[in-house]
Tab-separated table of C-alpha atoms and ligand atoms in Angstrom:
chain	number	residue	atom	x	y	z
A	19	MET	CA	18.087	-2.823	7.664
A	20	SER	CA	17.921	-0.197	10.277
A	21	ALA	CA	15.678	-1.324	13.289
A	22	ILE	CA	12.504	0.510	12.116
A	23	ASN	CA	9.989	-0.811	9.581
A	24	ILE	CA	9.929	-0.119	5.976
A	25	VAL	CA	6.528	1.044	5.162
A	26	LEU	CA	5.162	0.692	1.523
A	27	ILE	CA	2.868	2.900	-0.209
A	28	GLY	CA	1.096	3.856	-3.325
A	29	PHE	CA	-1.815	3.603	-5.658
A	30	MET	CA	-3.797	0.374	-5.934
A	31	GLY	CA	-1.950	-1.917	-8.505
A	32	SER	CA	1.740	0.028	-7.879
A	33	GLY	CA	3.073	-3.696	-6.881
A	34	LYS	CA	3.625	-2.580	-3.207
A	35	SER	CA	3.297	-6.509	-1.918
A	36	SER	CA	5.471	-7.885	-4.948
A	37	VAL	CA	7.988	-5.244	-4.140
A	38	GLY	CA	7.780	-5.630	-0.170
A	39	ARG	CA	7.816	-9.651	-0.477
A	40	HIS	CA	11.263	-9.532	-2.321
A	41	LEU	CA	12.249	-6.668	-0.232
A	42	ALA	CA	11.830	-8.628	3.172
A	43	LYS	CA	13.466	-11.477	1.611
A	44	ASP	CA	16.687	-9.702	0.638
A	45	ASN	CA	16.838	-8.139	4.179
A	46	LYS	CA	15.900	-11.305	6.018
A	47	ALA	CA	12.946	-9.444	7.401
A	48	TYR	CA	9.341	-10.503	8.213
A	49	PHE	CA	6.753	-9.096	5.352
A	50	LEU	CA	3.301	-7.792	6.446
A	51	ASP	CA	0.519	-6.712	4.270
A	52	THR	CA	-2.032	-4.521	5.936
A	53	ASP	CA	-4.826	-5.876	3.766
A	54	ALA	CA	-3.976	-9.510	4.524
A	55	MET	CA	-3.914	-8.529	8.144
A	56	ILE	CA	-7.502	-7.021	7.774
A	57	GLU	CA	-9.002	-9.607	5.616
A	58	SER	CA	-7.821	-12.393	8.507
A	59	ALA	CA	-8.605	-10.440	11.430
A	60	GLU	CA	-12.337	-9.789	9.751
A	61	GLY	CA	-12.393	-13.448	8.271
A	62	LYS	CA	-13.573	-11.885	4.953
A	63	GLU	CA	-12.408	-10.342	1.973
A	64	ILE	CA	-11.577	-6.416	1.381
A	65	SER	CA	-14.382	-6.118	-0.931
A	66	LYS	CA	-16.727	-8.240	1.319
A	67	ILE	CA	-16.387	-5.689	3.978
A	68	PHE	CA	-16.775	-2.910	1.323
A	69	GLU	CA	-20.234	-4.630	0.701
A	70	GLU	CA	-21.673	-5.232	3.797
A	71	GLU	CA	-19.881	-2.508	6.352
A	72	GLY	CA	-19.026	0.211	3.863
A	73	GLU	CA	-15.890	2.363	3.480
A	74	GLU	CA	-16.124	3.846	6.735
A	75	TYR	CA	-15.670	1.087	8.520
A	76	PHE	CA	-12.478	-0.273	6.545
A	77	ARG	CA	-10.953	2.930	7.184
A	78	TYR	CA	-11.332	2.255	10.762
A	79	LEU	CA	-9.946	-1.336	10.582
A	80	GLU	CA	-6.943	0.383	8.937
A	81	LYS	CA	-6.459	2.951	11.740
A	82	THR	CA	-6.637	0.129	14.344
A	83	THR	CA	-4.074	-2.097	12.452
A	84	ALA	CA	-1.733	1.359	12.144
A	85	ARG	CA	-1.969	1.578	15.926
A	86	TRP	CA	-1.201	-2.189	16.424
A	87	LEU	CA	1.429	-2.016	14.080
A	88	LYS	CA	3.380	1.262	15.451
A	89	ASP	CA	2.897	-0.664	18.961
A	90	ASN	CA	4.013	-4.052	18.250
A	91	VAL	CA	5.808	-4.465	14.605
A	92	ASN	CA	9.651	-3.679	14.384
A	93	GLU	CA	12.025	-4.273	11.526
A	94	ALA	CA	9.597	-5.762	9.035
A	95	VAL	CA	8.376	-4.848	5.719
A	96	ILE	CA	4.961	-3.812	5.526
A	97	SER	CA	2.709	-3.218	2.403
A	98	THR	CA	-0.208	-1.184	2.740
A	99	GLY	CA	-3.590	-0.882	1.243
A	100	GLY	CA	-3.644	2.682	-1.286
A	101	GLY	CA	-5.721	4.428	0.799
A	102	MET	CA	-4.122	3.676	4.384
A	103	LEU	CA	-1.746	6.839	4.590
A	104	VAL	CA	-4.434	9.189	2.733
A	105	TYR	CA	-6.663	8.288	5.897
A	106	CYS	CA	-4.151	7.802	8.329
A	107	GLU	CA	-1.497	9.902	8.908
A	108	GLU	CA	-0.521	7.852	12.067
A	109	LEU	CA	0.994	5.249	9.370
A	110	LYS	CA	3.922	7.504	9.274
A	111	GLU	CA	4.913	6.434	13.066
A	112	VAL	CA	4.934	3.180	11.850
A	113	GLY	CA	8.599	3.271	10.016
A	114	THR	CA	10.262	4.917	6.922
A	115	VAL	CA	7.401	5.368	4.258
A	116	ILE	CA	8.640	4.636	0.505
A	117	TYR	CA	6.086	5.442	-1.870
A	118	LEU	CA	6.570	3.484	-4.954
A	119	LYS	CA	5.029	6.131	-8.027
A	120	VAL	CA	3.769	4.510	-11.177
A	121	PRO	CA	2.082	5.943	-13.728
A	122	PHE	CA	-1.510	5.659	-13.757
A	123	LYS	CA	-1.449	4.144	-17.346
A	124	THR	CA	1.257	1.568	-16.051
A	125	ILE	CA	-0.915	0.342	-13.468
A	126	LEU	CA	-3.721	-0.240	-15.901
A	127	SER	CA	-1.561	-2.371	-18.210
A	128	ARG	CA	0.149	-4.652	-15.199
A	129	MET	CA	-3.408	-5.095	-13.626
A	130	LYS	CA	-5.322	-8.745	-14.483
A	131	LYS	CA	-9.149	-8.756	-14.511
A	132	ASP	CA	-9.294	-10.573	-11.349
A	133	GLU	CA	-7.008	-8.115	-9.704
A	134	LEU	CA	-9.470	-5.078	-10.876
A	135	GLU	CA	-12.518	-7.093	-9.564
A	136	LYS	CA	-11.216	-7.568	-6.106
A	137	ARG	CA	-10.685	-4.046	-5.840
A	138	PRO	CA	-14.061	-1.879	-4.951
A	139	LEU	CA	-12.496	1.394	-5.683
A	140	PHE	CA	-11.115	0.588	-8.999
A	141	LYS	CA	-14.635	-0.126	-10.400
A	142	ASP	CA	-14.939	2.871	-12.284
A	143	LEU	CA	-11.869	3.668	-14.067
A	144	GLN	CA	-12.494	7.545	-14.472
A	145	LYS	CA	-13.073	7.505	-10.745
A	146	ALA	CA	-10.254	5.772	-10.102
A	147	GLU	CA	-7.992	7.780	-12.278
A	148	ALA	CA	-9.168	10.960	-10.679
A	149	MET	CA	-8.427	9.585	-7.359
A	150	TYR	CA	-5.007	8.757	-8.465
A	151	ASN	CA	-4.367	12.314	-9.370
A	152	GLU	CA	-5.942	13.521	-6.409
A	153	ARG	CA	-3.732	11.158	-4.228
A	154	ASN	CA	-0.569	11.507	-5.959
A	155	SER	CA	0.301	14.638	-4.135
A	156	ILE	CA	-0.751	13.392	-0.753
A	157	TYR	CA	1.751	10.381	-1.303
A	158	GLU	CA	4.620	12.687	-2.262
A	159	LYS	CA	3.855	15.284	0.600
A	160	ARG	CA	3.810	12.454	3.440
A	161	ALA	CA	6.366	10.025	2.207
A	162	ASP	CA	9.643	9.888	3.507
A	163	ILE	CA	11.243	8.363	0.431
A	164	THR	CA	9.620	8.654	-3.176
A	165	ILE	CA	11.015	6.076	-5.467
A	166	ASP	CA	10.041	5.909	-9.333
A	167	ALA	CA	8.521	2.396	-9.600
A	168	ASP	CA	7.684	2.381	-13.436
A	169	ALA	CA	10.527	-0.148	-13.874
A	170	LYS	CA	11.033	-4.080	-13.798
A	171	LEU	CA	10.907	-5.589	-10.381
A	172	GLU	CA	14.465	-6.140	-9.702
A	173	GLU	CA	15.411	-2.689	-10.934
A	174	VAL	CA	12.982	-1.030	-8.285
A	175	LEU	CA	14.555	-3.056	-5.607
A	176	VAL	CA	17.502	-1.917	-6.339
A	177	ARG	CA	16.363	1.612	-6.253
A	178	ILE	CA	14.941	1.241	-2.770
A	179	GLN	CA	18.289	-0.203	-1.691
A	180	LYS	CA	20.235	2.727	-2.571
A	181	ALA	CA	17.868	5.032	-1.348
A	182	LEU	CA	17.884	3.614	2.037
A	183	ILE	CA	21.640	3.655	2.030
A	184	VAL	CA	21.825	7.332	1.888
B	210	S3P	C1	-7.662	0.730	-1.147
B	210	S3P	C2	-6.818	-0.026	-1.804
B	210	S3P	C3	-6.617	-1.236	-1.379
B	210	S3P	C4	-7.455	-1.753	-0.472
B	210	S3P	C5	-8.795	-0.944	-0.270
B	210	S3P	C6	-8.730	0.155	-0.594
B	210	S3P	C7	-7.730	2.073	-1.432
B	210	S3P	O1	-5.317	-1.972	-1.502
B	210	S3P	O2	-6.868	-1.327	0.801
B	210	S3P	O3	-9.744	-1.994	-1.648
B	210	S3P	O4	-8.210	3.045	-1.105
B	210	S3P	O5	-6.669	2.664	-2.510
B	210	S3P	P1	-4.242	-1.986	-2.511
B	210	S3P	O6	-3.521	-0.740	-2.409
B	210	S3P	O7	-3.407	-3.263	-2.074
B	210	S3P	O8	-5.002	-2.427	-4.002
């Protein structure tokens, strides 16, 4: 892997964290997750941050996190919250941005009840689908690489490694 970071983007539930963890292990790199970073810095879960401070504050925290990553992190695999690149273009400067593209139907079929519950923007499924459609083109436009991630984890990893070599 080159000296810059790999930044995984995509809609909630598109597999960024599990793909990221495996990709990091395969490349002997560190794995970071921006949601987990924010939760540890704030001492509370994302759903609580949304509930108590609101989405705007959460987006501010994402921007701060992107800046910190840009200044301090190299050679890591970074999984990001689904809205991070939408609200914070600076994330592009953190590394090679890979969009894990998964159809909304697949996302829904993969998500368990507890995973739906911890995501405040997934409370209303119709709204979530509209958001998915709106964001898809933003992800594609802003990503360096788009990977068809509607496949088994092992296959997604192979597709990413191939795309990185080219
Ligand atoms: C969000 C996605 C979530 C989390 C927050 C907002 C979004 O992360 O950052 O609930 O705007 O899409 P995941 O993509 O890991 O679920």
